mmCIF file with all atom_site columns, C-alpha atoms in Angstrom:
data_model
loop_
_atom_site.group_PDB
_atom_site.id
_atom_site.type_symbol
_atom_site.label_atom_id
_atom_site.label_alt_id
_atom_site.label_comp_id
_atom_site.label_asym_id
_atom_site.label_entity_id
_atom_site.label_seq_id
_atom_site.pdbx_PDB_ins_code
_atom_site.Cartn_x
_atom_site.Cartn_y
_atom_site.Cartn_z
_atom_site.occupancy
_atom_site.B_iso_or_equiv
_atom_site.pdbx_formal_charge
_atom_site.auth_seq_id
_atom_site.auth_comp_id
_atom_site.auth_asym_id
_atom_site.auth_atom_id
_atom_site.pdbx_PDB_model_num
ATOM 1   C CA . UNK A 1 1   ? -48.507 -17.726 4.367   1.00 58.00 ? 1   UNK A CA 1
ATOM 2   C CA . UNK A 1 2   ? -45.473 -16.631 5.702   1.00 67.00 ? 2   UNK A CA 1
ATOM 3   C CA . UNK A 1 3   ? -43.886 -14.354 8.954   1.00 79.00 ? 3   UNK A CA 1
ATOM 4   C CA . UNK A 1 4   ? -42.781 -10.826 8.010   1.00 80.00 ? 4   UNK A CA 1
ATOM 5   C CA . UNK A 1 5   ? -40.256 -9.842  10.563  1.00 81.00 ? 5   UNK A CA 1
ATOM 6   C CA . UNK A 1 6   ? -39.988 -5.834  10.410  1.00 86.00 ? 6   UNK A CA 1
ATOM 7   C CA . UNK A 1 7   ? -36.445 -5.667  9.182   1.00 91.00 ? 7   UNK A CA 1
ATOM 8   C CA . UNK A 1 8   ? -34.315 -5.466  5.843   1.00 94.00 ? 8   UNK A CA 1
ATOM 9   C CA . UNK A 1 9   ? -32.717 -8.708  4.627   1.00 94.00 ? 9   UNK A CA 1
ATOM 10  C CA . UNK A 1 10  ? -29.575 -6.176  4.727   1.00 96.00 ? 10  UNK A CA 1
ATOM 11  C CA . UNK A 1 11  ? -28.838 -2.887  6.613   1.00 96.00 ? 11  UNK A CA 1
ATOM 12  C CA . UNK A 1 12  ? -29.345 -0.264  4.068   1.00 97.00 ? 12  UNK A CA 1
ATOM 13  C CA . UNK A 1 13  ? -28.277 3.664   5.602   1.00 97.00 ? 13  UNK A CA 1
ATOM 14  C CA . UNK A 1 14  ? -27.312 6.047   2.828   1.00 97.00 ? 14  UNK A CA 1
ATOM 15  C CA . UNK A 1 15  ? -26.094 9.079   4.173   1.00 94.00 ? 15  UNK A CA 1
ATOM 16  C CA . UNK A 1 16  ? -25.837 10.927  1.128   1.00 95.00 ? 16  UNK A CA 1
ATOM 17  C CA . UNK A 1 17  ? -29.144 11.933  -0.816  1.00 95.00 ? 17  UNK A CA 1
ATOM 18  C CA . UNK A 1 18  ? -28.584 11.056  -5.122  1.00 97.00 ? 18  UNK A CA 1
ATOM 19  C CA . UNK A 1 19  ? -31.429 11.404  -7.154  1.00 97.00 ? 19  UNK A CA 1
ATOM 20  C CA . UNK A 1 20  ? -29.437 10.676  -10.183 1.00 96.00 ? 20  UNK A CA 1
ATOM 21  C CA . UNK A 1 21  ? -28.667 7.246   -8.829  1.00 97.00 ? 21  UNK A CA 1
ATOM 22  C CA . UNK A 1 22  ? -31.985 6.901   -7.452  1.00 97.00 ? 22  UNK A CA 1
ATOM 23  C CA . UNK A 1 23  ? -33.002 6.884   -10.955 1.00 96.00 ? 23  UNK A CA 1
ATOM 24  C CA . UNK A 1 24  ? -30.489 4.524   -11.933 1.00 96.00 ? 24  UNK A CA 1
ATOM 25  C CA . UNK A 1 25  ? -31.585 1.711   -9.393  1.00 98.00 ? 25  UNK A CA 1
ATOM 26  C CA . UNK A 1 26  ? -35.793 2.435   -10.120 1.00 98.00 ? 26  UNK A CA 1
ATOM 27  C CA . UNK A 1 27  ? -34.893 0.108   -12.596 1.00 97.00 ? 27  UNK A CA 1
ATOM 28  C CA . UNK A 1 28  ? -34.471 -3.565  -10.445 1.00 98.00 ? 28  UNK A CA 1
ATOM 29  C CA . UNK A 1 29  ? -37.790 -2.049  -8.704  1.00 98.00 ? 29  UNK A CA 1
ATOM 30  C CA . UNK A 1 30  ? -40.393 -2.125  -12.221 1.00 97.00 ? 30  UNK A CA 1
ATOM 31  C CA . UNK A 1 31  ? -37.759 -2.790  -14.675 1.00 97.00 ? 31  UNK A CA 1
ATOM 32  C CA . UNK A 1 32  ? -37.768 -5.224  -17.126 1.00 96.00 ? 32  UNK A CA 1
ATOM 33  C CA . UNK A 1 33  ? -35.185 -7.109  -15.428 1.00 96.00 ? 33  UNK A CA 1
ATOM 34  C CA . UNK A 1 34  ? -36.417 -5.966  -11.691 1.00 97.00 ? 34  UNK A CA 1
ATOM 35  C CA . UNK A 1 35  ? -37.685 -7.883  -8.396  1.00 98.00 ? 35  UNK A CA 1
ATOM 36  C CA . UNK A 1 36  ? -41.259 -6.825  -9.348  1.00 97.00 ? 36  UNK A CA 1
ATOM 37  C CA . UNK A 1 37  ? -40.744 -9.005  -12.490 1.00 97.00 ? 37  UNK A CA 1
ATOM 38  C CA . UNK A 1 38  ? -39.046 -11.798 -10.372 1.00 98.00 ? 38  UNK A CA 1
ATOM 39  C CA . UNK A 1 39  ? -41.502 -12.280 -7.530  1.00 98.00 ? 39  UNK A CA 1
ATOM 40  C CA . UNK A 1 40  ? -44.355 -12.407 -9.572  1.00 97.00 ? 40  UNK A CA 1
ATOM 41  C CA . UNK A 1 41  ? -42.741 -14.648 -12.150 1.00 98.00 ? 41  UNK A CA 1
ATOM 42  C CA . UNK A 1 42  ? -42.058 -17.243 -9.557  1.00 98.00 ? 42  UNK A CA 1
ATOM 43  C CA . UNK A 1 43  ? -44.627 -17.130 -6.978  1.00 97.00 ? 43  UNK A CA 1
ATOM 44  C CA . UNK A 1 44  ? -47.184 -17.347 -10.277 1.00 97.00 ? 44  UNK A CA 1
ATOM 45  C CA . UNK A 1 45  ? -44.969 -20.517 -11.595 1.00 97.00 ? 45  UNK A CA 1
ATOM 46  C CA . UNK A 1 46  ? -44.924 -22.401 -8.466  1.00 96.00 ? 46  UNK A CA 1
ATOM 47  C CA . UNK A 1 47  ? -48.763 -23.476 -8.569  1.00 95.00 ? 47  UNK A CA 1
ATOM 48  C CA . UNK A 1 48  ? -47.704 -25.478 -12.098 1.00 93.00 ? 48  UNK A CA 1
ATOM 49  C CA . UNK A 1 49  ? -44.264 -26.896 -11.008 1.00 94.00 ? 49  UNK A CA 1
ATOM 50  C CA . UNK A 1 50  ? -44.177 -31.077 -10.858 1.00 90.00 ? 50  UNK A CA 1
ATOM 51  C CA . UNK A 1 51  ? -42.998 -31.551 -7.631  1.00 91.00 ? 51  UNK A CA 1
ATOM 52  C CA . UNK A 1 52  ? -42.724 -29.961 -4.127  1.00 93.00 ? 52  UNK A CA 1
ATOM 53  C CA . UNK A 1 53  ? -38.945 -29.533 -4.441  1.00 94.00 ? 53  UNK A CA 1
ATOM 54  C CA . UNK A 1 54  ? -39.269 -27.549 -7.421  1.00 95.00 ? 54  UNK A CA 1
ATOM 55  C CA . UNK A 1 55  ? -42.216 -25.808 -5.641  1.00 96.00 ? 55  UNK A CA 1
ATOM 56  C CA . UNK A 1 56  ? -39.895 -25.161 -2.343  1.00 96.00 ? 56  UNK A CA 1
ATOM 57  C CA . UNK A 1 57  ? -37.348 -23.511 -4.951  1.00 97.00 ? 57  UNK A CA 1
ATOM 58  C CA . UNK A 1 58  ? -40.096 -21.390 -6.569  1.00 98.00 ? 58  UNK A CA 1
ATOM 59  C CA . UNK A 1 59  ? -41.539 -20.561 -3.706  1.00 96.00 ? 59  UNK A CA 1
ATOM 60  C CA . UNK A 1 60  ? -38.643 -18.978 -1.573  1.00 96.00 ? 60  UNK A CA 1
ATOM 61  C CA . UNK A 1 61  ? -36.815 -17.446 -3.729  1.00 97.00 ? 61  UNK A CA 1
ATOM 62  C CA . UNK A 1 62  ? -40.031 -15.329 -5.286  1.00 97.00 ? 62  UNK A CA 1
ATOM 63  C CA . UNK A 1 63  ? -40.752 -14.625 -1.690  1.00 95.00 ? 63  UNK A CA 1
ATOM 64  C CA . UNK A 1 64  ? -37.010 -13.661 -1.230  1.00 96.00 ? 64  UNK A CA 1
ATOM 65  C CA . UNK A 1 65  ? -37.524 -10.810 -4.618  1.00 97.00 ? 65  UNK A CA 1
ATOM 66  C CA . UNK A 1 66  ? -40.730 -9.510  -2.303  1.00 96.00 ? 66  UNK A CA 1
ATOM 67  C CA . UNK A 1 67  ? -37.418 -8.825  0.117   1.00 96.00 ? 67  UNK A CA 1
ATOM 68  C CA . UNK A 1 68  ? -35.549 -7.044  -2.494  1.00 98.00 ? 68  UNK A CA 1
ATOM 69  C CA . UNK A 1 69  ? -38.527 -5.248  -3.971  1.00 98.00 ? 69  UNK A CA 1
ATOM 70  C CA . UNK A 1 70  ? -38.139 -3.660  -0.380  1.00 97.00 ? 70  UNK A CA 1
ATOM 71  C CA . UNK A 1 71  ? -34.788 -3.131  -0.168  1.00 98.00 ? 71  UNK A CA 1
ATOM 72  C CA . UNK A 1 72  ? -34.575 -1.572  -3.485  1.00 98.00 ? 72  UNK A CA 1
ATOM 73  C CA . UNK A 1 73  ? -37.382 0.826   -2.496  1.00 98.00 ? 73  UNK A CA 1
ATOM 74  C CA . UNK A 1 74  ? -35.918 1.219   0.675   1.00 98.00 ? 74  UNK A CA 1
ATOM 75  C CA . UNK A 1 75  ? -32.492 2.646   -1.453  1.00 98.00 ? 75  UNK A CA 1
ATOM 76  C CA . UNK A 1 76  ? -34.540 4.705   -3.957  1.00 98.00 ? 76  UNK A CA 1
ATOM 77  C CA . UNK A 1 77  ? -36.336 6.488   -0.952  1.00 98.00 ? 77  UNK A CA 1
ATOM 78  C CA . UNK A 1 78  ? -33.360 7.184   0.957   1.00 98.00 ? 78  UNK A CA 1
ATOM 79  C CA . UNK A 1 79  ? -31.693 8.635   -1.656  1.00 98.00 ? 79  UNK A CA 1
ATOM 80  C CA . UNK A 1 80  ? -34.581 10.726  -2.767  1.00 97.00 ? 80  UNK A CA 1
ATOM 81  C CA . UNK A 1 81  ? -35.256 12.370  0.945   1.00 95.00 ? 81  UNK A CA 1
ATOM 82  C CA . UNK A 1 82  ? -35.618 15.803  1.853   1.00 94.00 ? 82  UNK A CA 1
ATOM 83  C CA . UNK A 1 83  ? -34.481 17.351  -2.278  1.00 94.00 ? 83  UNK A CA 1
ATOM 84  C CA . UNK A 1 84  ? -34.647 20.884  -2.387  1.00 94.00 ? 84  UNK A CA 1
ATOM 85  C CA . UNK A 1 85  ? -35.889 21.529  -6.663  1.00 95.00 ? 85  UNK A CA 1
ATOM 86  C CA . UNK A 1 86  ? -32.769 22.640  -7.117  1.00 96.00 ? 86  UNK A CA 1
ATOM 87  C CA . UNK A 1 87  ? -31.057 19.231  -6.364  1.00 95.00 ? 87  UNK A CA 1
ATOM 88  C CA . UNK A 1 88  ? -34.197 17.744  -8.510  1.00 95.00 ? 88  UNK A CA 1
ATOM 89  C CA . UNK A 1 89  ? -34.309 19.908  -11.953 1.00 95.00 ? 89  UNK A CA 1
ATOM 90  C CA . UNK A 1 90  ? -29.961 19.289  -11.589 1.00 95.00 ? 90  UNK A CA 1
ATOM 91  C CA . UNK A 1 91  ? -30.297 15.612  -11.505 1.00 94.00 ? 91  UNK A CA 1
ATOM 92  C CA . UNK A 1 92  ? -32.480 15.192  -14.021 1.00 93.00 ? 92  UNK A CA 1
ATOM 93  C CA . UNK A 1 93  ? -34.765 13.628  -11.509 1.00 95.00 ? 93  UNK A CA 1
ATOM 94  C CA . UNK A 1 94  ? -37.986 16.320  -12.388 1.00 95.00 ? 94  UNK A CA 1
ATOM 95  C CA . UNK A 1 95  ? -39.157 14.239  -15.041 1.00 94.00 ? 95  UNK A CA 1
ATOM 96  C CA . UNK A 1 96  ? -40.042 11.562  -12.444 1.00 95.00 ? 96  UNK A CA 1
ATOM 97  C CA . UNK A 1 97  ? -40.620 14.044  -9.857  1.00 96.00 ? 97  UNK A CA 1
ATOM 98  C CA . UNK A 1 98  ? -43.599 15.961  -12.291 1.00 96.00 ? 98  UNK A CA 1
ATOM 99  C CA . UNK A 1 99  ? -45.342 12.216  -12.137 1.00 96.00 ? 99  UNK A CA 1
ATOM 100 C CA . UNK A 1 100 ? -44.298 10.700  -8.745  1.00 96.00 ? 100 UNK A CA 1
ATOM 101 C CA . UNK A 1 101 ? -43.170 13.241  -6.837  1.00 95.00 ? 101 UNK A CA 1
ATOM 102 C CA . UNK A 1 102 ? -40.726 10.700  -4.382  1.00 95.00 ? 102 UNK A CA 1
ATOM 103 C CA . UNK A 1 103 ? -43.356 7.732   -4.358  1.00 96.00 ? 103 UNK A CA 1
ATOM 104 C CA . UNK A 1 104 ? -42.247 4.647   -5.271  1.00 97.00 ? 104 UNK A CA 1
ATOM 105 C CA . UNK A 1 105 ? -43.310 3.933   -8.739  1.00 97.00 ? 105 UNK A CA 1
ATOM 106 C CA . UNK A 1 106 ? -42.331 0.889   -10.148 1.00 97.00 ? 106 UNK A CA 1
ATOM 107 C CA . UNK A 1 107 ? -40.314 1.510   -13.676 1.00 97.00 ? 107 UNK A CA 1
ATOM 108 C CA . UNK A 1 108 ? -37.710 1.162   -15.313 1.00 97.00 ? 108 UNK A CA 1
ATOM 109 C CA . UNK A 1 109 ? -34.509 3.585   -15.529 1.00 95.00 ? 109 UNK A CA 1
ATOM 110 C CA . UNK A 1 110 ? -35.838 4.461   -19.365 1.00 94.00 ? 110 UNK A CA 1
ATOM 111 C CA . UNK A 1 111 ? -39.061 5.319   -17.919 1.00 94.00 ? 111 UNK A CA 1
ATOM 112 C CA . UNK A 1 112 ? -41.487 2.484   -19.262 1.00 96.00 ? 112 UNK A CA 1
ATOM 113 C CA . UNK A 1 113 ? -43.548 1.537   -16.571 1.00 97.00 ? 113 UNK A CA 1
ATOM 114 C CA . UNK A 1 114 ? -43.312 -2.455  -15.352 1.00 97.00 ? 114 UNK A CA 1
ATOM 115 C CA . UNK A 1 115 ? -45.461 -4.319  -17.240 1.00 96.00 ? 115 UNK A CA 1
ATOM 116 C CA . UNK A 1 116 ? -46.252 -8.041  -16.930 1.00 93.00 ? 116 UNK A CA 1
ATOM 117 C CA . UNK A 1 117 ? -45.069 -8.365  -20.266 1.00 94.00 ? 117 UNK A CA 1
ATOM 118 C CA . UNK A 1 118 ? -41.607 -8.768  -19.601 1.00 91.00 ? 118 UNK A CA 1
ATOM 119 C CA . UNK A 1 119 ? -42.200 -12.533 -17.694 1.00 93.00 ? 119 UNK A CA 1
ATOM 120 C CA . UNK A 1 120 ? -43.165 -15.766 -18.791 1.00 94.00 ? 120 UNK A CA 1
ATOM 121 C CA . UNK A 1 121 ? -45.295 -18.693 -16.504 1.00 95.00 ? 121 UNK A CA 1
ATOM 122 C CA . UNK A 1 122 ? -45.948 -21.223 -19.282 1.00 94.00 ? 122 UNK A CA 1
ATOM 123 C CA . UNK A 1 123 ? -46.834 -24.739 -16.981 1.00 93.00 ? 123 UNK A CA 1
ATOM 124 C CA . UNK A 1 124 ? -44.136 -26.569 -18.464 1.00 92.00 ? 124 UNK A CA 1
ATOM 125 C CA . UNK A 1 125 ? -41.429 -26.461 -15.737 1.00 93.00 ? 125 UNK A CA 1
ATOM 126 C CA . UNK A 1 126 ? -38.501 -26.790 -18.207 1.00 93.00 ? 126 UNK A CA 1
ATOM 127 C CA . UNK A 1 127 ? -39.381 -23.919 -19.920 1.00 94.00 ? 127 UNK A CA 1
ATOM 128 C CA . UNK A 1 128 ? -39.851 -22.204 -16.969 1.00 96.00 ? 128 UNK A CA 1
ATOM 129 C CA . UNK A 1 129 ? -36.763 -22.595 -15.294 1.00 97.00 ? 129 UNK A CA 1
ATOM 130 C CA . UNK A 1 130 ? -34.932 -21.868 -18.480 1.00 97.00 ? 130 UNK A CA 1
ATOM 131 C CA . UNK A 1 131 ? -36.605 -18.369 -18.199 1.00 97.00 ? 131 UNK A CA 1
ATOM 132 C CA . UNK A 1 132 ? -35.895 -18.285 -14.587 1.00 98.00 ? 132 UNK A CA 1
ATOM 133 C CA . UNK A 1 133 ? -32.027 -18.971 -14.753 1.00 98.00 ? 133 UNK A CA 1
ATOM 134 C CA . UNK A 1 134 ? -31.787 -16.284 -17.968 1.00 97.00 ? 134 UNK A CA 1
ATOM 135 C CA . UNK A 1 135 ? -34.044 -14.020 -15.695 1.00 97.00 ? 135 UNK A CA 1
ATOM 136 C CA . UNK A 1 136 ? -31.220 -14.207 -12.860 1.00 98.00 ? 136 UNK A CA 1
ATOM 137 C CA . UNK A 1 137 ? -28.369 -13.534 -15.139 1.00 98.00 ? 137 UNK A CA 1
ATOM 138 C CA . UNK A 1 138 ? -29.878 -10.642 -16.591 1.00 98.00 ? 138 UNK A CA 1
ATOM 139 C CA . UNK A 1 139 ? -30.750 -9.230  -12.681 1.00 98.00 ? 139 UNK A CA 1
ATOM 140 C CA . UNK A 1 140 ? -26.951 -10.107 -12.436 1.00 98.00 ? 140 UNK A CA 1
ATOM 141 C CA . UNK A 1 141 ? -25.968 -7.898  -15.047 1.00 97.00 ? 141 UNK A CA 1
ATOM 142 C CA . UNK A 1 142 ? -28.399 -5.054  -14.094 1.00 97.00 ? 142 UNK A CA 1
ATOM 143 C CA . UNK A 1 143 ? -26.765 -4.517  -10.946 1.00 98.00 ? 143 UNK A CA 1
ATOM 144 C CA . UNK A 1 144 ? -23.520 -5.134  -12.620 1.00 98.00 ? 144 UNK A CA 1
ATOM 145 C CA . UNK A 1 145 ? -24.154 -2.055  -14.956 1.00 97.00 ? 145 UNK A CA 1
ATOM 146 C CA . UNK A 1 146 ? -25.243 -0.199  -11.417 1.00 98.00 ? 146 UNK A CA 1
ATOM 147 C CA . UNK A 1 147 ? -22.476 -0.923  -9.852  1.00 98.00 ? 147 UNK A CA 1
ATOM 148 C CA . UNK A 1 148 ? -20.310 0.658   -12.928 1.00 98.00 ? 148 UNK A CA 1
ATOM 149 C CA . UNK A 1 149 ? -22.217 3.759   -12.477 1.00 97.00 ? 149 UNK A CA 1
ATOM 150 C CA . UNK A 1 150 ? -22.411 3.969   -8.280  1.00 97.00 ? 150 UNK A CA 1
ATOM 151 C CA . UNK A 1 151 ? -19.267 5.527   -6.061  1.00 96.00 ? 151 UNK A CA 1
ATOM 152 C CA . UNK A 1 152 ? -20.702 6.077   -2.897  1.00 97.00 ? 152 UNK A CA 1
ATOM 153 C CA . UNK A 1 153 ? -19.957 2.813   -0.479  1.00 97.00 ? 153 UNK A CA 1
ATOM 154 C CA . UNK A 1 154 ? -22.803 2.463   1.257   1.00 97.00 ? 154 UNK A CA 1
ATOM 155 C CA . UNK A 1 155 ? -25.452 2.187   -2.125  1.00 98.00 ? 155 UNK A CA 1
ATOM 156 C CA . UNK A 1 156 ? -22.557 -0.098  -3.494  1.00 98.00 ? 156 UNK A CA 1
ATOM 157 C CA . UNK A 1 157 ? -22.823 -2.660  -0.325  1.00 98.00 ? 157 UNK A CA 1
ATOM 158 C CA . UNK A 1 158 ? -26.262 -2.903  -0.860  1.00 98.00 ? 158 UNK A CA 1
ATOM 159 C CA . UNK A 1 159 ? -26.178 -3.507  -4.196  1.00 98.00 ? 159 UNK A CA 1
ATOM 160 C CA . UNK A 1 160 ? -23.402 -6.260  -4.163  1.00 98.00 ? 160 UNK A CA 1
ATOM 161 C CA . UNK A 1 161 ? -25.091 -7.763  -1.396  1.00 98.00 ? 161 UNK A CA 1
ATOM 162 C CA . UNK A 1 162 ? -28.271 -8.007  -3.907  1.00 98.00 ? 162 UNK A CA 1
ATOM 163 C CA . UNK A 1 163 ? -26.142 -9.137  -6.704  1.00 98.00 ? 163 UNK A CA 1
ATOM 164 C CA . UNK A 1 164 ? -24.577 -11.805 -4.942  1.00 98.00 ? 164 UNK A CA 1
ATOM 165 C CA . UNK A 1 165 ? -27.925 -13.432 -4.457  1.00 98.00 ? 165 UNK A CA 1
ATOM 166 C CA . UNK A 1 166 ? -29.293 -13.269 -8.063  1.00 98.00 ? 166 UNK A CA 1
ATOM 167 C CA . UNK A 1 167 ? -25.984 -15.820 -8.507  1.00 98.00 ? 167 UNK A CA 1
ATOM 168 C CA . UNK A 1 168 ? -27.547 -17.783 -5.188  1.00 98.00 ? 168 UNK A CA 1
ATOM 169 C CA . UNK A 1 169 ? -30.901 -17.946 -7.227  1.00 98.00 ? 169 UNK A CA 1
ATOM 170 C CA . UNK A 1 170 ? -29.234 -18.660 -10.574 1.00 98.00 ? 170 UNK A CA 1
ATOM 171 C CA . UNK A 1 171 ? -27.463 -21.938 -8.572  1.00 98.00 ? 171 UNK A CA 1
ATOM 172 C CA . UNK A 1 172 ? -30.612 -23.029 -6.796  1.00 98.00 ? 172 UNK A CA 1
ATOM 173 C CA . UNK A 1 173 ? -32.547 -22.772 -10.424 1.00 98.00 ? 173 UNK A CA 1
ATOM 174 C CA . UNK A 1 174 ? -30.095 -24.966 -12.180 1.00 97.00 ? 174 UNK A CA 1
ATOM 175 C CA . UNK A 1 175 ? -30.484 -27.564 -9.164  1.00 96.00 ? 175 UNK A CA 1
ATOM 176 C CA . UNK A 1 176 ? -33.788 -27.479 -10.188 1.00 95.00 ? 176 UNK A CA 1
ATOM 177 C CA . UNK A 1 177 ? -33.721 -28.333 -13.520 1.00 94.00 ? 177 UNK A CA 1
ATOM 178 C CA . UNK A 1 178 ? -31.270 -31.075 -13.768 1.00 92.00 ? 178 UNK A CA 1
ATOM 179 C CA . UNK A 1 179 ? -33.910 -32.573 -10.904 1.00 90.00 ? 179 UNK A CA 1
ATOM 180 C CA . UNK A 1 180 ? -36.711 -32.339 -13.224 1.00 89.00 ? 180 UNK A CA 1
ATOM 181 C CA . UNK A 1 181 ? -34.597 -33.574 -16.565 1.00 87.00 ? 181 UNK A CA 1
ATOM 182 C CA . UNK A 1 182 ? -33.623 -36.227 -14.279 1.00 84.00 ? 182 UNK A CA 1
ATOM 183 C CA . UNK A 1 183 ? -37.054 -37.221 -13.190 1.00 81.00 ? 183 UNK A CA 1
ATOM 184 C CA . UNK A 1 184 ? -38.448 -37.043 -17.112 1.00 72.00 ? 184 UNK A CA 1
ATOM 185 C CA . UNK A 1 185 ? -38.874 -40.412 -18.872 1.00 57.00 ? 185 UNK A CA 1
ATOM 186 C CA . UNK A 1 186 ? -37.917 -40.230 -23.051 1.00 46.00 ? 186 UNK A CA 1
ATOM 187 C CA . UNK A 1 187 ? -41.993 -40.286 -23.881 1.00 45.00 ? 187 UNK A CA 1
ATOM 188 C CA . UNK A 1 188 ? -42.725 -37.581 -21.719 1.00 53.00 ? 188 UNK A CA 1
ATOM 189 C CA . UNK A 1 189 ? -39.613 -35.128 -22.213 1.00 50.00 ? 189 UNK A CA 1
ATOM 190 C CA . UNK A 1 190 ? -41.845 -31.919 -22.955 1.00 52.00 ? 190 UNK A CA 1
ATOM 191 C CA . UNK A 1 191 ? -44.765 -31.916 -20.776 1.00 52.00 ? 191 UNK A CA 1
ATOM 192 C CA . UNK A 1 192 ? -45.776 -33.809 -17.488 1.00 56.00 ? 192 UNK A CA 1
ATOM 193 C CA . UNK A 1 193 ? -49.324 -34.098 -17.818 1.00 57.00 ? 193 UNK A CA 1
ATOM 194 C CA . UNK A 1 194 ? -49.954 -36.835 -20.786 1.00 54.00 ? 194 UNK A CA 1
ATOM 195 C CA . UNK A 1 195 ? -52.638 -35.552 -22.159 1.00 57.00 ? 195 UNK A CA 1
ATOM 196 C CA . UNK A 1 196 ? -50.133 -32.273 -23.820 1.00 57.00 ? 196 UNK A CA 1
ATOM 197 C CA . UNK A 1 197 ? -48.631 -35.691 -25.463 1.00 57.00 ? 197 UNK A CA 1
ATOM 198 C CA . UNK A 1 198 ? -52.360 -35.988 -27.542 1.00 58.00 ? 198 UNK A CA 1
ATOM 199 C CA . UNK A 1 199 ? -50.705 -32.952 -30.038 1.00 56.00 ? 199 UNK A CA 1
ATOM 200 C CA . UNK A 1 200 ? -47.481 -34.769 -30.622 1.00 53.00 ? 200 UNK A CA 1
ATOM 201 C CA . UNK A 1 201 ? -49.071 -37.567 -31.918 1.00 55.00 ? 201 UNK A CA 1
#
């Protein structure tokens, strides 16, 4: 259980409205790289990780992408408010519009809706961390790639700010895993419950 305290991780006020851009960022809400994908990837992983460190790890950091998932949204929304359909049919933002009008729908900037798909949670906490440290650099380069197409300052801040903790989670993630490698005995390298050892043998 935790405390929600009614306020952003970060400041986020965008001044001017973008709907191009808007569509842009959708995609670290339900894209295949997003903070939907991240939160549930490691707040479902944590109930299978070996210890409570790794657990700890798991469990703040996918309560830290429920965070983003908000500030995200909280950037869409502000750059979607008060659109005349002018400003909509220009920036190419109707074809969400027809569907959503300026709801929050999580998807990606191609327009393929999130889909659980795009995670892994296999039990074996190697695996997963491997797919949690790739899963960071490529939330990394999203926002990268956002950044290349975002001028206005105050979107930017936000998204640097965001960026600068995927690296944070990408750090705390490799931690992780040299903990568990460390803790692993040679007969035991692949699973930690021996009876997954029964289908090596």
């Amino acid at each position: 259980m935790w405390v929600y305290q009614k306020k952003l991780q970060y400041p986020i006020k965008v001044t001017r409205p973008n709907p191009a851009l808007a569509k842009v960022i959708i995609s670290q809400f339900g894209g295949p790289d997003g903070e939907m994908g991240a939160a549930t990837r490691y707040l479902s992983q944590r109930f299978s990780a070996p210890n409570n460190d790794m657990k700890g790890i798991l469990t703040d950091i996918g309560t830290e992408e429920l965070a983003h998932i908000e500030m995200v949204c909280t950037l869409i929304h502000q750059l979607t408010r008060n659109l005349s359909i002018d400003e909509i049919k220009k920036s190419g933002f109707d074809t969400y519009f027809v569907d959503h009008t300026t709801g929050l729908y999580p998807i990606a900037a191609s327009g393929v809706p999130f889909s659980a798909s795009t995670l892994q949670s296999t039990g074996d906490a190697i695996a997963d961390l491997n797919e949690d440290l790739a899963a960071e650099q490529k939330a990394r380069l999203t926002y990268d790639n956002i950044l290349r197409l975002a001028d206005d300052p105050d979107v930017r801040d936000v998204i640097k700010f965001l960026r600068a903790r995927e690296i944070v989670h990408y750090q705390r993630f490799g931690e992780a895993l040299r903990d568990v490698l460390d803790s692993l005995d040679s007969k035991n390298f692949y699973a930690f419950n021996p009876e997954f050892d029964k289908c090596r043998k």
